[in-house]
Tab-separated table of C-alpha atoms in Angstrom:
chain	number	residue	atom	x	y	z
A	288	MET	CA	161.781	93.494	8.877
A	289	TYR	CA	161.899	91.373	12.009
A	290	LYS	CA	164.621	93.600	13.448
A	291	MET	CA	162.644	96.828	13.031
A	292	THR	CA	160.753	98.577	15.805
A	293	ASP	CA	156.968	98.562	15.955
A	294	ASN	CA	156.971	102.266	15.156
A	295	GLU	CA	159.036	101.736	12.006
A	296	LEU	CA	156.823	98.870	10.890
A	297	THR	CA	153.647	100.843	11.612
A	298	GLN	CA	154.812	103.594	9.283
A	299	MET	CA	155.246	100.938	6.576
A	300	GLY	CA	151.806	99.433	7.211
A	301	ALA	CA	153.491	96.161	8.135
A	302	VAL	CA	153.563	95.841	11.915
A	303	ILE	CA	150.676	93.378	12.233
A	304	THR	CA	151.772	90.951	9.522
A	305	THR	CA	155.444	91.085	10.500
A	306	ARG	CA	154.791	90.326	14.146
A	307	GLU	CA	152.255	87.625	13.302
A	308	ILE	CA	154.799	85.770	11.174
A	309	GLN	CA	157.492	86.359	13.763
A	310	GLN	CA	155.479	84.754	16.581
A	311	GLU	CA	154.721	81.512	14.746
A	312	PRO	CA	157.530	79.421	16.281
A	313	GLU	CA	156.081	80.149	19.726
A	314	LEU	CA	152.550	79.473	18.503
A	315	TRP	CA	153.564	75.997	17.338
A	316	LEU	CA	154.783	75.142	20.825
A	317	GLU	CA	151.510	76.462	22.207
A	318	THR	CA	149.536	74.447	19.668
A	319	PHE	CA	151.243	71.259	20.816
A	320	LYS	CA	150.423	72.076	24.417
A	321	ILE	CA	146.750	72.575	23.521
A	322	TYR	CA	146.797	69.257	21.662
A	323	GLN	CA	148.141	67.505	24.768
A	324	GLU	CA	145.393	69.053	26.885
A	325	LYS	CA	142.708	67.931	24.409
A	326	LYS	CA	144.224	64.507	23.697
A	327	GLN	CA	141.791	62.546	25.845
A	328	ALA	CA	138.780	64.240	24.228
A	329	ILE	CA	140.236	63.702	20.751
A	330	ASP	CA	140.883	60.013	21.358
A	331	ALA	CA	137.393	59.514	22.787
A	332	PHE	CA	135.762	61.301	19.846
A	333	LEU	CA	137.658	59.365	17.169
A	334	GLY	CA	137.396	56.099	19.099
A	335	LYS	CA	133.622	56.363	19.188
A	336	ILE	CA	133.529	56.818	15.414
A	337	GLU	CA	135.918	53.912	14.825
A	338	ASN	CA	133.725	51.617	16.905
A	339	GLU	CA	130.495	52.716	15.209
A	340	PHE	CA	131.417	51.795	11.643
A	341	ASN	CA	132.887	48.654	10.093
A	342	GLU	CA	134.368	50.527	7.158
A	343	PRO	CA	136.897	53.349	6.784
A	344	VAL	CA	135.233	56.663	7.518
A	345	ARG	CA	135.605	59.404	4.932
A	346	VAL	CA	137.487	62.412	6.342
A	347	ILE	CA	136.996	65.596	4.307
A	348	PHE	CA	139.346	68.498	5.003
A	349	THR	CA	137.588	71.651	3.890
A	350	GLY	CA	137.969	75.412	3.849
A	351	ALA	CA	138.345	78.276	1.385
A	352	GLY	CA	141.554	79.973	0.260
A	353	SER	CA	144.358	79.409	2.757
A	354	SER	CA	142.031	77.283	4.880
A	355	ALA	CA	141.553	74.961	1.905
A	356	TYR	CA	145.316	74.748	1.468
A	357	VAL	CA	145.624	73.400	5.010
A	358	GLY	CA	143.851	70.321	3.701
A	359	ASP	CA	145.882	70.224	0.497
A	360	THR	CA	149.052	70.062	2.581
A	361	ALA	CA	147.805	67.658	5.256
A	362	MET	CA	146.012	65.144	3.031
A	363	PRO	CA	149.011	63.614	1.172
A	364	TYR	CA	150.997	63.287	4.378
A	365	LEU	CA	148.116	61.671	6.285
A	366	THR	CA	147.305	59.341	3.422
A	367	GLU	CA	150.701	57.801	4.175
A	368	ASN	CA	150.860	58.365	7.928
A	369	GLY	CA	147.255	58.347	9.108
A	370	ASP	CA	145.185	55.371	10.270
A	371	ARG	CA	144.068	54.026	6.902
A	372	ASN	CA	142.248	51.129	8.538
A	373	HIS	CA	139.712	53.570	9.926
A	374	PHE	CA	139.961	56.768	7.851
A	375	ARG	CA	140.087	57.800	4.192
A	376	PHE	CA	141.449	61.324	3.782
A	377	GLU	CA	140.372	63.845	1.150
A	378	ALA	CA	140.787	67.605	0.709
A	379	ILE	CA	137.846	69.426	-0.898
A	380	ASP	CA	137.359	73.209	-0.931
A	381	THR	CA	134.172	74.589	0.605
A	382	THR	CA	133.681	76.561	-2.598
A	383	LYS	CA	133.411	73.281	-4.517
A	384	ILE	CA	131.088	71.648	-2.016
A	385	VAL	CA	128.696	74.610	-1.854
A	386	SER	CA	128.370	75.043	-5.608
A	387	THR	CA	128.173	71.331	-6.518
A	388	PRO	CA	127.442	69.407	-3.305
A	389	LYS	CA	126.309	66.139	-4.874
A	390	GLN	CA	129.552	65.890	-6.835
A	391	TYR	CA	131.611	65.921	-3.643
A	392	LEU	CA	129.450	64.649	-0.763
A	393	GLU	CA	128.339	61.028	-0.448
A	394	LYS	CA	124.936	60.700	1.199
A	395	ASP	CA	125.383	57.157	2.535
A	396	THR	CA	129.098	57.244	3.388
A	397	PRO	CA	130.039	57.838	7.050
A	398	THR	CA	131.922	61.136	7.010
A	399	ILE	CA	133.928	63.391	9.292
A	400	LEU	CA	133.824	66.951	7.971
A	401	VAL	CA	136.915	68.794	9.222
A	402	SER	CA	136.322	72.520	8.803
A	403	PHE	CA	139.289	74.903	8.842
A	404	ALA	CA	138.461	78.536	9.515
A	405	ARG	CA	140.329	81.508	10.904
A	406	SER	CA	137.187	83.508	11.704
A	407	GLY	CA	134.569	80.836	11.189
A	408	ASN	CA	132.402	83.419	9.453
A	409	SER	CA	133.116	82.831	5.764
A	410	PRO	CA	129.781	82.266	3.985
A	411	GLU	CA	131.052	79.168	2.171
A	412	SER	CA	132.286	77.576	5.396
A	413	VAL	CA	128.964	78.093	7.151
A	414	ALA	CA	127.047	76.877	4.093
A	415	THR	CA	129.195	73.743	3.730
A	416	VAL	CA	128.337	72.707	7.282
A	417	ASP	CA	124.648	73.372	6.663
A	418	ILE	CA	124.622	71.379	3.425
A	419	ALA	CA	126.554	68.450	4.881
A	420	GLU	CA	124.237	68.282	7.878
A	421	LYS	CA	121.239	68.137	5.546
A	422	TYR	CA	122.678	65.680	3.027
A	423	VAL	CA	125.059	63.209	4.713
A	424	LYS	CA	123.257	60.603	6.808
A	425	HIS	CA	126.113	59.688	9.145
A	426	LEU	CA	127.998	62.931	9.746
A	427	TYR	CA	130.530	63.835	12.390
A	428	GLN	CA	132.466	67.089	12.442
A	429	ILE	CA	135.722	68.519	13.732
A	430	THR	CA	135.847	72.310	13.751
A	431	ILE	CA	139.400	73.674	13.793
A	432	THR	CA	139.167	77.425	14.166
A	433	CYS	CA	140.875	80.446	15.710
A	434	ALA	CA	137.775	82.410	16.763
A	435	PRO	CA	135.616	81.166	19.643
A	436	GLU	CA	132.992	83.784	18.768
A	437	GLY	CA	132.835	82.742	15.104
A	438	LYS	CA	129.725	81.193	13.572
A	439	LEU	CA	131.302	77.749	13.157
A	440	ALA	CA	132.473	77.557	16.765
A	441	LEU	CA	129.118	78.759	18.093
A	442	HIS	CA	127.216	76.367	15.834
A	443	ALA	CA	129.175	73.423	17.241
A	444	GLN	CA	128.259	74.142	20.847
A	445	GLU	CA	126.285	71.394	22.587
A	446	ASP	CA	126.726	69.083	19.567
A	447	ASP	CA	128.354	65.836	20.689
A	448	LYS	CA	129.017	64.956	17.055
A	449	ASN	CA	131.122	68.085	16.528
A	450	LEU	CA	134.513	68.361	18.230
A	451	VAL	CA	135.803	71.939	18.436
A	452	LEU	CA	139.573	72.382	18.531
A	453	MET	CA	140.366	76.011	19.280
A	454	GLN	CA	143.735	77.317	18.177
A	455	PRO	CA	146.004	79.644	20.198
A	456	ALA	CA	144.320	83.024	20.666
A	457	ARG	CA	147.165	84.848	18.934
A	458	SER	CA	146.740	82.663	15.833
A	459	ASN	CA	143.555	84.580	14.993
A	460	ASP	CA	145.499	86.854	12.655
A	461	LYS	CA	144.482	90.489	12.632
A	462	GLY	CA	146.336	91.086	9.387
A	463	PHE	CA	144.821	90.503	5.963
A	464	ALA	CA	146.793	87.377	5.115
A	465	MET	CA	146.515	84.129	7.035
A	466	THR	CA	149.865	83.240	8.570
A	467	GLY	CA	149.780	81.826	12.109
A	468	SER	CA	146.190	80.697	11.604
A	469	PHE	CA	147.243	78.598	8.615
A	470	SER	CA	150.218	76.984	10.296
A	471	CYS	CA	148.505	76.310	13.637
A	472	MET	CA	145.469	74.689	12.007
A	473	LEU	CA	147.786	72.560	9.875
A	474	LEU	CA	149.833	71.495	12.882
A	475	THR	CA	146.732	70.559	14.864
A	476	THR	CA	145.547	68.399	11.967
A	477	LEU	CA	148.829	66.507	11.781
A	478	LEU	CA	148.933	66.001	15.538
A	479	VAL	CA	145.370	64.648	15.608
A	480	PHE	CA	145.550	62.268	12.638
A	481	ASP	CA	149.240	61.259	12.398
A	482	ALA	CA	149.039	57.647	13.583
A	483	GLN	CA	152.582	56.608	12.672
A	484	HIS	CA	154.408	58.747	15.212
A	485	SER	CA	154.105	58.803	18.986
A	486	ASP	CA	153.352	61.959	20.924
A	487	GLU	CA	156.987	61.931	22.053
A	488	GLN	CA	158.124	61.934	18.428
A	489	LYS	CA	155.625	64.641	17.562
A	490	GLU	CA	156.940	66.803	20.378
A	491	THR	CA	160.469	66.343	19.039
A	492	TYR	CA	159.309	67.449	15.594
A	493	VAL	CA	157.496	70.483	16.973
A	494	ASN	CA	160.556	71.576	18.943
A	495	ALA	CA	162.666	71.189	15.796
A	496	ILE	CA	160.325	73.168	13.552
A	497	SER	CA	160.125	75.914	16.168
A	498	LYS	CA	163.914	76.225	16.097
A	499	MET	CA	163.885	76.262	12.295
A	500	GLY	CA	161.234	78.985	12.372
A	501	HIS	CA	163.564	81.068	14.511
A	502	GLU	CA	166.254	80.477	11.874
A	503	VAL	CA	164.027	82.165	9.304
A	504	ILE	CA	163.745	85.185	11.600
A	505	ASP	CA	167.473	85.276	12.283
A	506	ARG	CA	168.310	84.983	8.569
A	507	VAL	CA	165.927	87.620	7.274
A	508	ASP	CA	168.880	89.479	5.749
A	509	ASP	CA	169.643	86.444	3.568
A	510	ILE	CA	166.025	86.353	2.399
A	511	GLN	CA	166.113	90.111	1.766
A	512	LYS	CA	168.991	89.574	-0.691
A	513	LEU	CA	166.786	87.227	-2.710
A	514	VAL	CA	163.974	89.778	-2.803
A	515	ASP	CA	166.458	92.499	-3.809
A	516	THR	CA	166.978	90.576	-7.053
A	517	ASP	CA	165.405	92.184	-10.123
A	518	PHE	CA	162.406	89.855	-10.436
A	519	GLU	CA	158.820	89.913	-11.638
A	520	ARG	CA	157.783	86.289	-11.132
A	521	ILE	CA	157.993	83.647	-8.404
A	522	VAL	CA	157.636	79.871	-8.754
A	523	TYR	CA	157.055	77.466	-5.850
A	524	LEU	CA	157.516	73.724	-6.380
A	525	GLY	CA	157.359	70.685	-4.132
A	526	SER	CA	156.189	67.083	-3.908
A	527	GLY	CA	153.514	65.368	-1.826
A	528	ALA	CA	152.578	67.408	1.226
A	529	LEU	CA	155.111	70.062	0.233
A	530	GLY	CA	153.524	70.158	-3.215
A	531	GLY	CA	150.248	71.011	-1.476
A	532	LEU	CA	152.042	73.730	0.459
A	533	THR	CA	153.064	75.484	-2.760
A	534	ARG	CA	149.474	76.717	-3.197
A	535	GLU	CA	149.667	78.609	0.090
A	536	ALA	CA	153.172	79.910	-0.668
A	537	GLN	CA	152.169	81.404	-4.006
A	538	LEU	CA	148.934	82.841	-2.605
A	539	LYS	CA	150.841	84.830	0.021
A	540	VAL	CA	152.861	86.584	-2.717
A	541	LEU	CA	149.725	87.299	-4.721
A	542	GLU	CA	147.861	88.663	-1.689
A	543	LEU	CA	150.583	90.790	-0.108
A	544	THR	CA	151.769	92.347	-3.376
A	545	ALA	CA	148.174	92.784	-4.613
A	546	GLY	CA	149.120	90.902	-7.765
A	547	GLN	CA	152.111	93.087	-8.603
A	548	LYS	CA	154.331	89.994	-8.535
A	549	VAL	CA	153.059	87.100	-10.625
A	550	THR	CA	153.236	83.614	-9.148
A	551	VAL	CA	152.656	79.973	-10.059
A	552	PHE	CA	152.827	76.735	-8.116
A	553	ASP	CA	153.201	73.120	-9.190
A	554	THR	CA	154.656	69.783	-8.238
A	555	SER	CA	158.311	69.211	-9.002
A	556	MET	CA	157.487	66.626	-11.660
A	557	GLY	CA	154.428	68.411	-13.025
A	558	PHE	CA	156.277	71.654	-13.731
A	559	ARG	CA	157.827	70.396	-16.963
A	560	HIS	CA	154.437	69.795	-18.529
A	561	GLY	CA	153.840	73.334	-19.732
A	562	PRO	CA	154.139	75.513	-16.620
A	563	LYS	CA	157.917	75.614	-16.977
A	564	SER	CA	157.378	78.086	-19.832
A	565	PHE	CA	156.599	80.630	-17.087
A	566	VAL	CA	160.323	80.900	-16.225
A	567	ASN	CA	162.163	83.881	-17.657
A	568	SER	CA	165.136	86.069	-16.759
A	569	LYS	CA	163.176	87.755	-13.958
A	570	THR	CA	161.971	84.662	-12.114
A	571	LEU	CA	162.726	83.381	-8.622
A	572	LEU	CA	162.204	79.619	-8.386
A	573	PHE	CA	162.006	77.820	-5.046
A	574	ASP	CA	161.541	74.108	-4.432
A	575	PHE	CA	160.581	72.733	-1.020
A	576	VAL	CA	162.970	69.783	-1.064
A	577	SER	CA	161.614	66.558	0.427
A	578	ASN	CA	163.294	64.722	3.289
A	579	ASN	CA	162.223	61.443	1.703
A	580	ALA	CA	165.249	60.113	-0.196
A	581	TYR	CA	163.194	58.697	-3.066
A	582	THR	CA	161.024	61.781	-3.544
A	583	ARG	CA	163.957	64.153	-3.122
A	584	GLN	CA	165.480	62.866	-6.354
A	585	TYR	CA	162.614	64.401	-8.328
A	586	ASP	CA	162.876	67.724	-6.498
A	587	VAL	CA	166.596	67.890	-7.190
A	588	ASP	CA	166.129	66.853	-10.829
A	589	ILE	CA	163.929	69.860	-11.633
A	590	LEU	CA	166.212	72.215	-9.713
A	591	GLU	CA	169.222	71.008	-11.695
A	592	GLU	CA	167.265	71.249	-14.936
A	593	VAL	CA	166.089	74.824	-14.424
A	594	ALA	CA	169.497	75.892	-13.119
A	595	GLY	CA	171.062	74.320	-16.194
A	596	ASP	CA	168.780	76.369	-18.448
A	597	GLU	CA	170.625	79.435	-17.108
A	598	ILE	CA	167.583	81.681	-17.423
A	599	ALA	CA	166.281	82.337	-13.906
A	600	PRO	CA	168.491	84.486	-11.641
A	601	VAL	CA	167.511	82.482	-8.535
A	602	VAL	CA	166.949	78.717	-8.460
A	603	MET	CA	166.966	77.518	-4.861
A	604	GLY	CA	166.184	74.446	-2.807
A	605	ILE	CA	164.569	74.977	0.618
A	606	GLY	CA	165.166	72.300	3.246
A	607	VAL	CA	167.601	70.767	5.699
A	608	GLN	CA	171.334	70.517	5.096
A	609	SER	CA	171.486	66.739	5.365
A	610	ALA	CA	168.797	66.256	2.734
A	611	HIS	CA	170.165	68.514	0.003
A	612	ASN	CA	171.811	67.091	-3.089
A	613	PHE	CA	171.182	70.111	-5.328
A	614	THR	CA	174.489	71.499	-6.542
A	615	GLY	CA	173.140	75.042	-6.769
A	616	SER	CA	171.851	77.473	-4.142
A	617	ASN	CA	170.093	76.155	-1.030
A	618	PHE	CA	168.417	77.693	1.986
A	619	ASN	CA	169.430	75.139	4.603
A	620	PHE	CA	167.893	74.799	8.055
A	621	ALA	CA	170.707	73.988	10.470
A	622	ASN	CA	168.316	72.876	13.226
A	623	GLY	CA	166.646	70.194	11.126
A	624	ASP	CA	167.613	66.785	9.818
A	625	ASN	CA	166.245	64.400	7.226
A	626	SER	CA	164.451	62.305	9.829
A	627	ILE	CA	161.757	64.984	10.147
A	628	PRO	CA	158.739	63.995	7.998
A	629	ASP	CA	157.742	66.315	5.177
A	630	GLY	CA	154.419	67.141	6.829
A	631	TYR	CA	156.298	68.829	9.659
A	632	MET	CA	158.855	70.439	7.349
A	633	ALA	CA	155.952	72.422	5.894
A	634	PHE	CA	156.144	74.816	8.854
A	635	PRO	CA	159.623	76.328	8.462
A	636	ASP	CA	159.105	76.147	4.701
A	637	VAL	CA	155.946	78.243	4.872
A	638	MET	CA	157.632	80.771	7.172
A	639	PHE	CA	160.320	81.193	4.526
A	640	ALA	CA	157.598	81.750	1.910
A	641	GLN	CA	155.683	84.165	4.146
A	642	THR	CA	158.858	86.183	4.627
A	643	ILE	CA	159.472	86.308	0.877
A	644	SER	CA	155.921	87.627	0.468
A	645	LEU	CA	156.249	90.192	3.246
A	646	LEU	CA	159.485	91.602	1.851
A	647	SER	CA	158.107	91.547	-1.701
A	648	SER	CA	155.099	93.565	-0.557
A	649	ILE	CA	157.389	96.249	0.831
A	650	LYS	CA	159.497	96.148	-2.328
A	651	VAL	CA	156.500	97.060	-4.501
A	652	LYS	CA	155.564	99.801	-1.994
A	653	ASN	CA	152.454	98.031	-0.787
A	654	THR	CA	151.212	97.810	2.803
A	655	PRO	CA	151.181	94.144	3.953
A	656	ASP	CA	148.615	94.711	6.708
A	657	THR	CA	146.093	96.129	4.218
A	658	PRO	CA	147.371	94.995	0.826
A	659	SER	CA	144.189	95.436	-1.209
A	660	ALA	CA	144.108	99.180	-1.813
A	661	THR	CA	140.875	98.951	-3.813
A	662	GLY	CA	139.085	97.007	-1.088
A	663	THR	CA	137.885	94.465	-3.633
A	664	VAL	CA	139.458	91.618	-1.638
A	665	ASN	CA	138.686	91.351	2.068
A	666	ARG	CA	140.028	89.589	5.158
A	667	VAL	CA	136.701	87.731	5.442
A	668	VAL	CA	135.170	87.246	2.013
A	669	LYS	CA	132.140	89.386	1.162
A	670	GLY	CA	129.577	89.467	-1.601
A	671	VAL	CA	128.786	85.739	-1.609
A	672	THR	CA	125.199	84.718	-2.244
A	673	ILE	CA	124.363	81.305	-0.791
A	674	HIS	CA	121.464	79.706	-2.619
A	675	ASP	CA	119.100	77.220	-0.991
A	676	PHE	CA	120.033	73.547	-1.262
A	677	GLU	CA	117.182	71.081	-0.780
A	678	GLY	CA	119.229	67.872	-0.825
């Protein structure tokens, strides 16, 4: 796909999505540059909050769909690598907050609401901000979005308690599925809250993941061979931050094939507890293998177990060469090593998953740029009624 001309891809209804995945390695470099330019403002904003409260401030990562999965991926990593003396990280979907706000928001707890939004126009995202502003007494906000003209970005203007972090302009995906928007918002979150690694280390990680992203592009023929397998189902597994990433990986397959390929996600250890019954002779199973030596043992264990069952035609570990102990098939990134934290490994991993989804969409004769032929699912969700919340 990445080697085709724009004209060829246009005829397949895939030019937008293909090019948006393909540009991600460059977008990550751009995202780091934006972070460097905003670093002083970020430090001042967070420093003010740290000085105001004598207790850890609750940080809620929120969004809907792929935007929610940004938080699911970032939260486990930052729980280990963030500043736990000052912040307590949680990931809560906007859809949960809007429908049951008192079950998720704490009125008297100092809170930073971090909103992820590609367009900033999703009804649930706008409503979550409105509800939080009404209900939480000590509220700060960080708006991480790709659209300066979106409702969330405009709402934050002139509010010194709301820091807006705009993403690269090209990350505002024009295709149906979130690709660059997801990965850029995730990267920004790690760069802002990762307190265990210096900016020099972060830059090294970003350069490495960019190179690994280019590997995905260069090895699209290898990924095509996996998709050429006679399959009906796909499983994504992982642990910690990479376990959170599995939600986004499986959603991309579901979206781009319009449900014609069935998917599940789980943690490497959780998969045995019932979901493993999903595996049959037409299943592709991928595990995002951790770079953490302790955690990796559990990823490898489930890979060996499923491979030993001799049912699924593809059982594969995704990760760096130096971290793999799985005796079966692996998709190894030559430009990575096991010193790169799992939070940052999420980026080449998700590009692999996005490519699987893109190629699967073509395989089922769908159009990735507009995958919902019925129009019942939209790029920006429609048909949501937001009911009044009095607090």
